[in-house]
Amino acid sequence: MKIVSKWIIMLVLLTFVAGMVVGCGGSQTQTPAPAQSEGETASSEPIKIGVNYELSGAVATYGSHTANAIQLAVDEINAAGGVLGGRQLQAIVLDNKSENAEALSVATRLIADEQVVAHLGPATTGNTLAVVPVAMEYKVPVLTTSATSPDVTVDPQTGQTREYIFRTCFIDPPQAIVGADFMYNVLGLRNVAIYYDNGNDYSKGLYRVFKEEFTKLGGTVVAEEGYVDADQEFRPTLTKFRDSGAEGVYVPGYYQKVALIISQAKEIGLDVPFVGADGWDSPDLVEIAGADNLNNTFFTNNYYSQDDSPKVQDFVKAYTDRFGSAPDSFAALGYDDAYLLADAIERAGAADPEAIKNALAATKDFEAVTGTMSFDEQHNPVKEIAIIEMVDGQQVLKTKIAPK
Amino acid sequence: MKAMRLRNNLIIAVCLAVLYFGIAYAMKQRMLSSFHQVNLYLMGINIIMAVSLNLIVGFTGQLALGHAGFMAIGAYVSAVMTLKLGQPFLLAVLVGSLATGVVGVLIGLPPLRLRGDYLAIATLGFGEIIRGLLININYVGGAAGMNGIPKLTTWTWLFIFTVATVLLIKNFINSSHGRACIAIRENEIAADAMGINTTFYKVLAFSIGAFFAGLAGALYAHYFFLIQPQTFTILKSFDALVMVVFGGLGSLTGSIIAAVAITVVNAALQSLGALRMVIYALLLVVVMVFRPQGLMGTKEFTLRTLLRQKGGSGLHDYRKQVD
């Protein structure tokens, strides 16, 4: 037995060593390749793009849906003849475990070792912030999909736009502005309550902007309360909202809690419109809250999967055929990310990070699944925001509003 | 015997110097890619985490599940020192570590006066409380955390702190205080009967472990420049615990080997996506099935083993000395 177990240790150690050789060897053999390709400009070698996403860990669903859609888009682009007159795109997909340190490690590997011409991802603000200095140091453009904090593209200390960082999602303030506009002008509400997630910057940010905007329009916020992650019981607060005479409630949270809040509101007879933001977008919202309870609720979102435009329908069909489920906004943004990059490489005329960065910054009226977009000076996309209404458990497009 | 020990120490010192200058040279000549450098820093930080947790769990026998919480305190205190108060790096690291050590005493004192698994529950809660507090303190950035911490952890500092951690903990274990801790692990009642102040030694080991976890946190903050409450979840504590168990409860060299191996495996599996955690878990299961005592058990890998010098089988076994 003792001898057997000794052999097993040897085997495990060998696996480690093999892992080391594979892990290091892989990047070592590939390092010289880009150096050669730099010399011959009109080469037919594939163009390497880095894909750094959360494929495991806390927000693995965001990352894997986005990475799936990126792979889909890259395959489509390659099948259609690639970019720059026939060069193929090669997506190098690595997992960052939804951790900051790991995201930095992956970005370093992609940018410094693999020498990618552009870096896509990650999905969350924290992980993207960890990537930013690497991109700035090596001067390689980063195109994130769903990192919504303003700090990602603008340095909060200097107020300067970070030259190499772009994103395809809208940031939080326009969402709250459109939400307030919608509640005041479209639904015609004057007195609303706000229920936000106190442990979450996304939610707190939306709450602040919404309150400011709604008051500016002439409405009154009659009640406001925060909840925390561990809360399961929302009835006392909701009763307070009911008694305060709120005609509508703004809930800028994530779908797990939102679903509980809405179903408990219906239980206590608070039958007013609920409005939220893109954190609501999940099939689980209907699962948890129930289709009936969700009638008369709305949320702002990046895109609408039932849009009849052929671009959206082709994407939805291709994604559903390949991955077996309908694409969410993360997937739609990932798909747009890859196409926008291909477009920028084409416009730059070369697979060169600096030229691609300039082309990205000059993006104007790019036709994407999530709407026609242009970049503003802070590298945020300017595009219309969709307002989705839940009707018997189905998402229906209510209207589209451009933030003012 | 004394001459031999001197010679062995000299050999170790030479090996360390070669390692330090070798890697410093490789970095300067750009022989070591940036990606390998990132993992080198992670290795150092992981070694400090694993070795300091091993002192608590492996040598003193007290299960603690809040190591990430201590790491967070060290990271935040030192980051506040450099980023907000403009203090030098060394002072920031020391203050961060000391603050963590003090918190370790405060957290450890109530549950460690009792026998049993109370510490595990208390530290589990402590880790979450720290995270909850950090989310709600706007001075340190709330849920968004602190960004733009100066990158002051250099290879020299990392090397010095890692070696110092291992040396200090090794010497502590070999001292009479360390023997007292091992006695508590082996049999607390017997240790008590022998006149060992069990509460004192348990709290001592616990706060020393906390001190070094704070050090790891300070080094982490000043290399990865971004710290957020969500970085220091219970999973981070488990990562450290996995390294300790994987390397062997009560083996410092085991912890070092495990920290290095797990960092390397983690980096090598980056390209596997969702499969990554499955393979990682499978590896751990295989080791635990065939090697329940961990890679090294309670044995240490010493120079004596390598040179086959006097001292029986060569492997240094703390348990034997206690018996």
XYZ file of C-alpha atoms in Angstrom:
727
model
C 0.000 0.000 0.000
C 2.770 2.336 0.934
C 4.539 1.772 -2.380
C 1.284 2.282 -4.289
C 0.599 5.593 -2.583
C 4.158 6.702 -3.280
C 3.585 6.093 -6.959
C 0.393 8.086 -6.810
C 2.258 11.061 -5.339
C 4.775 10.772 -8.113
C 1.918 10.755 -10.612
C 0.308 13.842 -9.076
C 3.625 15.646 -9.004
C 4.185 14.642 -12.619
C 0.780 16.118 -13.471
C 1.887 19.373 -11.870
C 5.135 19.380 -13.779
C 3.288 18.554 -16.990
C 0.858 21.370 -16.229
C 3.764 23.718 -15.699
C 5.380 22.686 -18.973
C 2.099 22.995 -20.869
C 1.226 26.275 -19.174
C 4.575 27.933 -19.645
C 5.615 26.095 -22.788
C 2.488 27.112 -24.610
C 3.174 30.776 -24.206
C 6.896 30.441 -24.789
C 6.534 28.755 -28.157
C 4.010 31.332 -29.214
C 5.915 34.412 -28.116
C 8.284 34.591 -31.100
C 5.454 34.256 -33.617
C 4.016 37.804 -33.358
C 7.506 39.269 -33.523
C 7.879 37.743 -36.978
C 4.458 38.856 -38.131
C 5.240 42.451 -37.238
C 7.893 42.455 -39.914
C 5.708 41.233 -42.769
C 2.723 43.557 -42.817
C 0.680 41.876 -45.526
C 0.858 38.467 -43.876
C -2.028 36.038 -43.945
C -1.533 34.986 -40.353
C -4.590 35.087 -38.086
C -5.078 38.231 -36.015
C -5.037 37.396 -32.313
C -7.666 38.936 -30.085
C -7.743 38.315 -26.341
C -10.969 37.292 -24.611
C -10.768 37.667 -20.820
C -14.037 36.617 -19.207
C -15.621 35.235 -16.057
C -16.123 31.608 -17.123
C -16.097 30.292 -13.550
C -16.700 31.826 -10.132
C -19.337 34.209 -8.815
C -20.572 35.763 -12.082
C -19.808 32.873 -14.420
C -23.156 33.201 -16.227
C -22.368 36.760 -17.344
C -18.927 35.849 -18.606
C -19.786 32.587 -20.295
C -22.786 34.054 -22.163
C -20.634 36.933 -23.382
C -17.717 34.694 -24.366
C -20.102 32.351 -26.231
C -21.467 35.228 -28.266
C -17.953 36.532 -28.993
C -16.931 33.102 -30.272
C -20.096 33.000 -32.402
C -19.350 36.418 -33.897
C -15.690 35.553 -34.555
C -16.694 32.336 -36.333
C -19.225 34.245 -38.442
C -16.668 36.904 -39.365
C -14.116 34.233 -40.297
C -16.668 32.278 -42.349
C -17.513 35.484 -44.221
C -13.872 35.926 -45.234
C -12.252 37.465 -42.167
C -10.917 41.009 -42.065
C -8.354 43.065 -43.994
C -8.816 41.094 -47.187
C -8.866 37.551 -45.903
C -7.073 37.460 -42.566
C -8.814 35.315 -39.975
C -9.500 36.350 -36.393
C -8.215 34.076 -33.657
C -9.959 34.461 -30.298
C -7.846 33.350 -27.338
C -10.383 32.700 -24.575
C -9.134 32.589 -20.972
C -11.025 32.360 -17.684
C -10.512 34.918 -14.884
C -12.517 33.118 -12.141
C -14.444 36.378 -11.466
C -11.439 37.529 -9.390
C -9.516 40.800 -9.745
C -6.031 39.331 -9.370
C -6.863 36.587 -11.831
C -8.265 39.091 -14.345
C -4.968 40.991 -14.148
C -3.003 37.766 -14.577
C -5.057 36.785 -17.641
C -4.776 40.270 -19.155
C -0.987 40.192 -18.705
C -0.813 36.798 -20.381
C -2.959 37.955 -23.313
C -1.395 41.354 -23.832
C 2.269 40.827 -22.911
C 2.789 37.160 -23.773
C 0.319 36.438 -26.555
C 0.620 39.983 -27.927
C -3.020 40.285 -28.931
C -3.985 43.362 -30.954
C -7.061 44.017 -28.812
C -8.497 42.736 -25.544
C -12.207 42.011 -25.029
C -13.707 41.914 -21.536
C -14.087 41.396 -18.641
C -17.776 41.634 -17.743
C -17.726 43.334 -14.326
C -16.441 46.732 -13.257
C -13.998 45.389 -10.641
C -12.350 42.909 -12.971
C -12.134 45.486 -15.755
C -10.493 48.019 -13.428
C -7.845 45.382 -12.685
C -7.143 45.078 -16.418
C -6.936 48.837 -17.113
C -3.287 49.490 -16.034
C -2.007 46.538 -18.081
C -3.750 47.881 -21.189
C -2.490 51.406 -20.552
C 1.087 50.190 -20.006
C 1.253 48.057 -23.155
C -0.994 50.416 -25.182
C -3.503 47.800 -26.295
C -7.202 48.708 -26.631
C -9.668 47.091 -24.209
C -13.298 46.775 -25.222
C -15.465 45.730 -22.296
C -19.091 44.684 -22.603
C -20.850 45.227 -19.320
C -18.576 47.150 -16.927
C -20.892 50.070 -16.168
C -18.960 52.235 -13.687
C -17.863 55.612 -15.144
C -14.414 55.023 -13.557
C -13.667 52.306 -16.103
C -13.229 54.706 -19.026
C -12.506 57.911 -17.102
C -9.791 58.281 -14.477
C -11.670 59.688 -11.438
C -8.544 61.431 -10.102
C -7.688 63.452 -13.208
C -11.038 63.434 -15.018
C -9.209 62.340 -18.169
C -10.623 59.721 -20.517
C -8.540 56.555 -20.454
C -7.208 56.421 -23.979
C -7.296 52.665 -24.544
C -10.497 51.679 -22.736
C -13.921 51.436 -24.439
C -17.243 49.814 -23.643
C -20.329 48.760 -25.582
C -22.916 48.994 -22.785
C -24.464 52.263 -21.660
C -23.381 53.455 -18.236
C -25.703 53.735 -15.236
C -26.775 57.413 -15.225
C -28.541 57.376 -18.647
C -30.527 54.327 -17.520
C -31.793 56.121 -14.430
C -32.528 59.264 -16.460
C -34.569 57.261 -18.968
C -36.282 55.422 -16.093
C -37.324 58.726 -14.501
C -38.408 60.138 -17.852
C -40.500 57.035 -18.501
C -42.229 57.063 -15.105
C -42.980 60.786 -15.279
C -43.898 61.283 -18.921
C -45.083 57.903 -20.233
C -46.725 56.440 -17.126
C -47.716 59.899 -15.889
C -46.717 59.283 -12.256
C -46.007 62.170 -9.870
C -45.361 60.431 -6.515
C -42.987 57.478 -6.444
C -41.040 55.414 -3.920
C -37.500 54.068 -4.418
C -36.275 50.715 -3.075
C -32.563 50.123 -3.694
C -29.820 47.641 -2.782
C -27.697 49.308 -0.118
C -24.729 46.949 -0.550
C -24.300 47.558 -4.238
C -22.766 50.529 -6.040
C -24.721 49.907 -9.209
C -28.006 50.130 -7.350
C -26.981 53.099 -5.220
C -25.767 54.984 -8.296
C -29.038 54.442 -10.129
C -30.970 55.511 -7.047
C -29.108 58.803 -6.750
C -29.445 59.774 -10.412
C -33.076 58.693 -10.580
C -34.028 60.733 -7.532
C -32.298 63.817 -8.898
C -33.839 63.464 -12.341
C -37.368 62.689 -11.137
C -37.372 65.677 -8.806
C -36.047 67.870 -11.611
C -38.938 66.791 -13.845
C -41.370 67.967 -11.151
C -42.231 64.722 -9.383
C -41.910 63.848 -5.699
C -40.067 60.932 -4.118
C -42.454 60.122 -1.257
C -40.434 57.279 0.282
C -36.993 55.717 -0.112
C -35.509 52.670 1.593
C -32.437 50.459 1.166
C -32.293 46.690 1.518
C -29.253 44.434 1.970
C -28.227 41.192 0.377
C -29.406 38.986 3.218
C -32.955 40.422 3.351
C -35.799 38.038 2.511
C -38.703 39.877 4.117
C -39.739 43.089 2.372
C -43.377 43.412 3.478
C -42.844 45.963 6.292
C -41.100 48.395 3.934
C -43.585 47.768 1.153
C -46.463 48.461 3.551
C -44.809 51.774 4.362
C -44.638 52.542 0.642
C -48.328 51.679 0.245
C -49.296 53.986 3.104
C -47.121 56.810 1.768
C -49.332 57.064 -1.314
C -46.688 56.028 -3.846
C -48.129 55.633 -7.348
C -45.127 53.681 -8.553
C -41.929 52.111 -7.221
C -38.440 52.303 -8.734
C -36.373 49.191 -7.846
C -32.882 49.355 -9.363
C -31.702 45.956 -8.105
C -30.829 42.471 -9.300
C -33.499 39.993 -10.330
C -33.290 37.630 -7.299
C -34.381 40.312 -4.819
C -36.571 42.183 -7.292
C -38.627 39.029 -7.875
C -39.210 38.627 -4.122
C -40.018 42.316 -3.670
C -42.613 42.312 -6.460
C -44.356 39.135 -5.366
C -44.509 40.355 -1.752
C -45.829 43.745 -2.922
C -48.729 42.061 -4.704
C -49.457 40.044 -1.544
C -49.933 43.170 0.561
C -51.972 44.854 -2.157
C -49.415 47.376 -3.403
C -50.683 47.170 -6.968
C -48.733 49.968 -8.669
C -46.249 49.913 -11.566
C -42.732 48.752 -10.675
C -39.853 50.031 -12.786
C -36.265 48.820 -12.743
C -33.052 48.554 -14.720
C -31.031 45.937 -16.616
C -30.336 43.959 -13.428
C -33.855 42.552 -13.893
C -33.031 40.836 -17.163
C -33.073 37.116 -16.391
C -35.424 34.202 -17.092
C -35.289 33.537 -13.339
C -37.251 36.729 -12.688
C -40.407 35.043 -14.014
C -39.539 31.756 -12.296
C -39.285 33.342 -8.851
C -41.940 36.078 -9.007
C -44.553 34.335 -11.165
C -45.877 35.631 -14.497
C -49.077 37.149 -13.022
C -47.304 39.222 -10.398
C -44.992 40.708 -13.023
C -47.759 42.344 -15.054
C -47.518 46.119 -14.935
C -43.732 46.082 -14.369
C -41.083 47.636 -16.644
C -37.306 47.844 -16.898
C -34.686 49.636 -18.971
C -32.388 47.385 -20.991
C -29.635 47.345 -23.595
C -31.543 45.361 -26.139
C -34.778 43.562 -26.800
C -34.620 40.005 -28.091
C -38.030 40.169 -29.841
C -37.042 43.208 -31.917
C -38.155 42.550 -35.521
C -35.052 44.044 -37.136
C -33.353 41.322 -39.227
C -30.030 41.961 -37.474
C -31.456 41.096 -34.069
C -33.464 38.144 -35.350
C -30.480 36.626 -37.191
C -28.377 36.911 -34.051
C -31.064 35.426 -31.810
C -31.517 32.508 -34.202
C -27.786 31.820 -34.639
C -27.174 31.982 -30.894
C -30.171 29.819 -29.996
C -29.229 27.214 -32.621
C -25.692 26.939 -31.338
C -26.076 27.229 -27.571
C -29.649 26.024 -27.024
C -30.929 29.074 -25.147
C -32.039 32.574 -26.105
C -29.310 35.223 -25.782
C -29.526 37.728 -22.899
C -28.076 41.248 -23.032
C -24.633 40.012 -21.990
C -24.576 37.809 -25.075
C -25.894 40.616 -27.301
C -23.196 42.984 -26.020
C -20.486 40.360 -26.534
C -21.652 39.815 -30.101
C -21.556 43.566 -30.733
C -18.135 43.793 -29.075
C -16.579 41.336 -31.536
C -18.263 42.889 -34.591
C -17.299 46.390 -33.504
C -13.682 45.271 -33.122
C -13.682 43.636 -36.572
C -15.150 46.846 -37.995
C -12.477 48.915 -36.247
C -9.669 46.671 -37.575
C -11.123 47.078 -41.060
C -11.313 50.857 -40.676
C -7.807 50.994 -39.167
C -6.488 49.138 -42.196
C -3.947 47.237 -40.101
C -3.820 44.803 -37.213
C -2.035 47.332 -35.055
C -3.222 48.204 -31.521
C -2.610 51.936 -31.906
C -4.498 52.194 -35.214
C -7.343 50.062 -33.847
C -7.595 52.323 -30.807
C -7.931 55.393 -33.039
C -10.511 53.661 -35.219
C -12.538 52.642 -32.150
C -12.537 56.196 -30.824
C -13.830 57.420 -34.190
C -16.749 54.941 -34.254
C -19.842 56.635 -35.673
C -23.309 55.144 -36.275
C -22.137 51.545 -36.012
C -25.090 49.224 -36.674
C -25.199 46.799 -33.743
C -27.679 44.342 -32.272
C -28.098 46.604 -29.256
C -28.829 49.650 -31.424
C -26.949 52.124 -33.573
C -24.019 53.423 -31.569
C -21.347 56.109 -31.628
C -18.718 56.751 -28.961
C -18.807 59.985 -27.018
C -15.672 61.681 -25.709
C -15.589 59.462 -22.651
C -15.685 56.281 -24.777
C -19.265 55.498 -23.766
C -21.689 54.452 -26.489
C -24.523 56.821 -27.310
C -27.593 54.762 -28.151
C -31.288 54.417 -27.436
C -32.423 52.572 -24.347
C -35.195 49.989 -24.642
C -38.006 49.867 -22.090
C -39.302 46.337 -21.650
C -42.744 45.568 -20.246
C -43.450 42.199 -18.654
C -46.737 40.840 -20.051
C -47.793 37.407 -18.720
C -44.171 36.406 -18.214
C -43.086 37.559 -21.681
C -40.848 40.526 -22.433
C -42.569 43.045 -24.715
C -40.967 46.198 -26.075
C -42.852 49.143 -24.608
C -40.845 51.986 -26.121
C -37.327 53.209 -26.861
C -36.081 56.447 -25.324
C -32.830 58.262 -26.050
C -31.272 59.738 -22.884
C -31.260 63.521 -22.895
C 26.663 18.821 15.237
C 26.993 22.554 15.646
C 29.405 22.782 12.732
C 27.024 20.780 10.585
C 24.117 23.066 11.445
C 26.229 26.080 10.582
C 27.161 24.479 7.283
C 23.540 23.674 6.514
C 22.438 27.211 7.306
C 25.164 28.479 5.036
C 24.002 26.231 2.203
C 20.412 27.453 2.642
C 21.550 31.074 2.670
C 23.525 30.529 -0.535
C 20.529 28.797 -2.184
C 18.238 31.692 -1.232
C 20.731 34.244 -2.523
C 21.024 32.357 -5.811
C 17.214 32.224 -6.079
C 16.870 35.925 -5.329
C 19.585 37.183 -7.658
C 18.726 34.620 -10.341
C 15.124 35.817 -10.564
C 16.094 39.481 -10.220
C 18.502 39.004 -13.132
C 15.896 37.146 -15.200
C 13.436 39.982 -14.606
C 15.949 42.608 -15.607
C 16.911 40.747 -18.773
C 13.213 40.242 -19.593
C 13.760 36.479 -19.609
C 10.768 36.143 -17.313
C 7.576 37.243 -19.061
C 5.154 39.609 -17.333
C 2.666 36.805 -16.948
C 5.192 34.634 -15.108
C 6.034 37.618 -12.911
C 2.401 38.084 -11.892
C 2.282 34.441 -10.871
C 5.562 34.745 -9.015
C 4.049 37.486 -6.843
C 0.912 35.400 -6.334
C 3.142 32.515 -5.239
C 4.860 34.640 -2.612
C 1.559 35.944 -1.254
C 0.060 32.454 -1.245
C 3.092 31.049 0.584
C 2.677 33.656 3.349
C -1.049 32.915 3.580
C -0.580 29.135 3.697
C 2.343 29.121 6.136
C 0.621 31.519 8.551
C -2.632 29.560 8.441
C -0.693 26.343 8.980
C 0.603 27.727 12.257
C -3.006 28.065 13.470
C -4.606 24.997 11.887
C -1.718 22.606 11.423
C 0.516 23.242 14.417
C -1.887 24.495 17.080
C -4.843 22.438 15.851
C -7.410 25.260 15.878
C -9.643 25.387 12.794
C -9.861 29.007 11.587
C -11.959 30.016 8.579
C -11.425 33.779 8.557
C -7.984 34.167 7.002
C -9.353 36.251 4.127
C -10.802 38.659 6.703
C -7.326 39.189 8.176
C -5.898 39.597 4.711
C -8.540 42.268 4.077
C -7.602 44.198 7.219
C -3.921 44.176 6.292
C -4.718 45.212 2.724
C -7.077 48.036 3.665
C -5.042 49.462 6.555
C -1.831 49.524 4.525
C -3.614 50.946 1.470
C -5.102 53.742 3.589
C -1.609 54.449 4.944
C 0.023 54.823 1.519
C -2.846 56.087 -0.614
C -4.672 58.406 1.790
C -2.015 59.362 4.323
C 1.057 59.266 2.068
C 3.169 57.151 4.424
C 6.146 55.060 3.201
C 5.566 51.477 2.108
C 7.488 49.744 4.892
C 5.621 51.636 7.613
C 2.303 50.929 5.900
C 3.037 47.203 5.726
C 4.095 47.072 9.380
C 1.086 49.056 10.606
C -1.235 46.924 8.462
C 0.218 43.698 9.846
C 0.248 44.926 13.453
C -3.350 46.119 13.222
C -4.303 42.686 11.937
C -2.414 41.010 14.768
C -4.271 43.131 17.326
C -7.611 42.298 15.742
C -6.498 38.663 15.855
C -6.131 38.876 19.636
C -9.553 40.517 20.025
C -11.295 37.990 17.781
C -9.387 34.988 19.094
C -9.640 35.638 22.820
C -13.330 34.825 23.464
C -13.657 31.592 21.439
C -10.147 30.319 22.179
C -10.863 30.203 25.910
C -13.214 27.356 25.087
C -12.434 23.884 23.774
C -13.940 22.672 20.542
C -14.916 24.120 17.211
C -16.086 27.507 18.428
C -13.169 29.224 16.719
C -14.245 27.917 13.319
C -17.710 29.418 13.727
C -16.443 32.686 15.214
C -13.859 33.219 12.460
C -16.376 32.270 9.768
C -18.631 35.032 11.046
C -15.716 37.407 11.520
C -14.705 37.146 7.857
C -18.204 38.085 6.747
C -18.465 40.925 9.284
C -15.240 42.469 7.990
C -16.581 42.327 4.446
C -19.893 43.828 5.550
C -18.107 46.635 7.382
C -15.880 47.442 4.424
C -18.888 47.636 2.094
C -20.439 50.254 4.348
C -17.395 52.441 5.048
C -17.389 55.122 2.374
C -13.914 56.316 3.375
C -12.419 53.162 1.855
C -14.680 53.196 -1.196
C -17.590 51.040 -0.059
C -18.484 48.183 -2.405
C -16.329 49.662 -5.182
C -13.218 49.363 -3.013
C -9.947 51.259 -3.316
C -8.370 51.715 -6.713
C -5.014 53.146 -7.778
C -2.960 51.941 -4.811
C 0.720 52.595 -5.665
C 2.495 49.506 -6.961
C 5.186 49.314 -4.288
C 5.550 45.574 -3.766
C 8.806 44.859 -5.573
C 10.488 41.500 -6.016
C 12.959 42.438 -3.259
C 10.246 43.242 -0.721
C 8.248 40.183 -1.672
C 11.274 37.943 -1.309
C 12.340 39.454 2.008
C 8.859 39.235 3.508
C 8.224 35.701 2.269
C 11.530 34.372 3.580
C 11.113 36.281 6.847
C 7.622 34.836 7.344
C 8.794 31.274 6.838
C 11.886 31.747 9.025
C 10.016 33.447 11.859
C 7.267 30.853 11.937
C 9.788 28.001 11.696
C 11.774 29.408 14.623
C 8.577 29.985 16.589
C 7.590 26.355 16.109
C 11.030 25.142 17.164
C 10.963 27.304 20.289
C 9.413 26.245 23.585
C 6.340 28.349 22.719
C 5.960 26.394 19.499
C 6.306 23.096 21.339
C 3.532 24.230 23.656
C 1.317 24.872 20.627
C 2.068 21.412 19.217
C 1.304 19.907 22.634
C -2.109 21.620 22.549
C -2.791 20.148 19.120
C -1.860 16.650 20.279
C -3.907 16.694 23.463
C -5.264 19.842 25.000
C -6.188 18.319 28.358
C -2.760 16.731 28.747
C -1.101 20.011 27.799
C -3.218 21.806 30.372
C -2.250 19.239 32.992
C 1.424 19.784 32.129
C 1.041 23.404 33.154
C 0.752 24.955 29.696
C -1.499 28.010 29.618
C -3.539 26.724 26.693
C -5.581 29.911 26.128
C -2.445 32.038 26.039
C -0.674 29.844 23.500
C -3.736 29.409 21.327
C -4.287 33.174 21.184
C -0.557 33.719 20.618
C -0.448 31.348 17.634
C -3.699 32.748 16.301
C -2.598 36.351 16.422
C 0.823 35.550 14.898
C -1.039 33.824 12.053
C -3.297 36.865 11.719
C -0.285 39.189 11.678
C 1.218 37.389 8.692
C -2.123 37.176 6.895
C -2.255 40.966 7.263
C 1.240 41.113 5.768
C 0.067 39.023 2.799
C -2.875 41.400 2.389
C -0.607 44.463 2.426
C 1.644 42.933 -0.242
C -1.422 41.977 -2.282
C -2.869 45.508 -2.115
C 0.400 47.064 -3.265
C 0.846 44.731 -6.181
C -2.693 44.332 -7.528
C -3.434 48.039 -6.765
C -7.196 47.367 -6.542
C -8.875 45.973 -3.429
C -12.581 45.378 -3.093
C -14.580 43.753 -0.293
C -15.651 41.035 -2.711
C -12.011 39.989 -3.188
C -11.855 38.736 0.392
C -14.770 36.343 0.513
C -14.955 33.074 2.396
C -13.662 31.390 -0.787
C -10.325 33.148 -0.318
C -10.132 31.681 3.196
C -10.851 28.258 1.770
C -8.137 28.715 -0.866
C -5.606 29.166 1.927
C -7.050 26.236 3.866
C -6.879 24.041 0.766
C -3.181 24.842 0.419
C -2.550 23.949 4.057
C -4.441 20.656 3.910
C -2.991 19.839 0.501
C 0.557 20.363 1.698
C 0.034 18.627 5.010
C -1.278 19.894 8.330
C 1.807 20.627 10.369
C 4.387 20.852 7.597
C 5.798 24.238 6.630
C 7.607 22.918 3.581
C 4.383 21.137 2.622
C 2.536 24.472 2.711
C 5.199 26.093 0.567
C 5.139 23.282 -1.988
C 1.322 23.345 -2.044
C 1.160 27.141 -2.441
C 3.579 27.022 -5.360
C 1.905 23.998 -6.965
C -1.628 25.398 -6.652
C -0.592 28.766 -8.094
C 1.039 27.033 -11.057
C -1.886 24.670 -11.645
C -4.306 27.583 -11.416
C -2.415 29.537 -14.067
C -2.029 26.509 -16.312
C -5.780 25.857 -16.246
C -6.794 29.403 -17.282
C -7.552 28.371 -20.842
C -9.978 25.621 -19.845
C -12.869 27.901 -18.944
C -15.676 26.308 -16.981
C -13.855 22.960 -16.901
C -11.068 24.563 -14.923
C -12.642 24.302 -11.490
C -13.717 20.712 -12.192
C -10.159 19.641 -12.959
C -8.812 21.627 -10.031
C -11.302 19.943 -7.698
C -10.532 16.532 -9.196
C -6.832 17.027 -8.535
C -7.548 17.848 -4.902
C -9.827 14.836 -4.512
C -7.178 12.528 -5.976
C -4.575 13.827 -3.555
C -6.925 13.580 -0.582
C -7.960 10.017 -1.444
C -4.438 8.699 -1.846
C -2.712 11.032 0.547
C -5.193 11.994 3.285
C -2.426 13.501 5.390
C -1.477 15.879 2.573
C 1.608 15.852 0.364
C 4.063 16.014 3.247
C 2.002 14.883 6.248
C 3.637 16.369 9.328
C 7.105 15.828 7.884
C 9.441 18.567 6.791
C 11.646 18.506 3.764
C 15.031 19.535 5.075
C 18.566 19.750 3.876
C 19.358 16.723 6.007
C 17.001 14.648 3.883
C 18.691 15.845 0.767
C 22.216 15.215 1.988
C 21.219 12.047 3.886
C 22.954 13.277 6.989
C 22.691 11.887 10.495
C 19.240 11.861 12.019
C 17.525 8.548 11.266
C 15.252 8.499 8.254
C 16.172 12.081 7.596
C 12.676 13.505 7.446
C 12.141 15.827 10.344
C 8.977 14.883 12.200
C 7.583 17.212 14.831
C 5.111 14.622 16.012
C 7.952 12.267 16.887
C 9.571 14.881 19.068
C 6.377 15.374 21.003
C 5.966 11.647 21.586
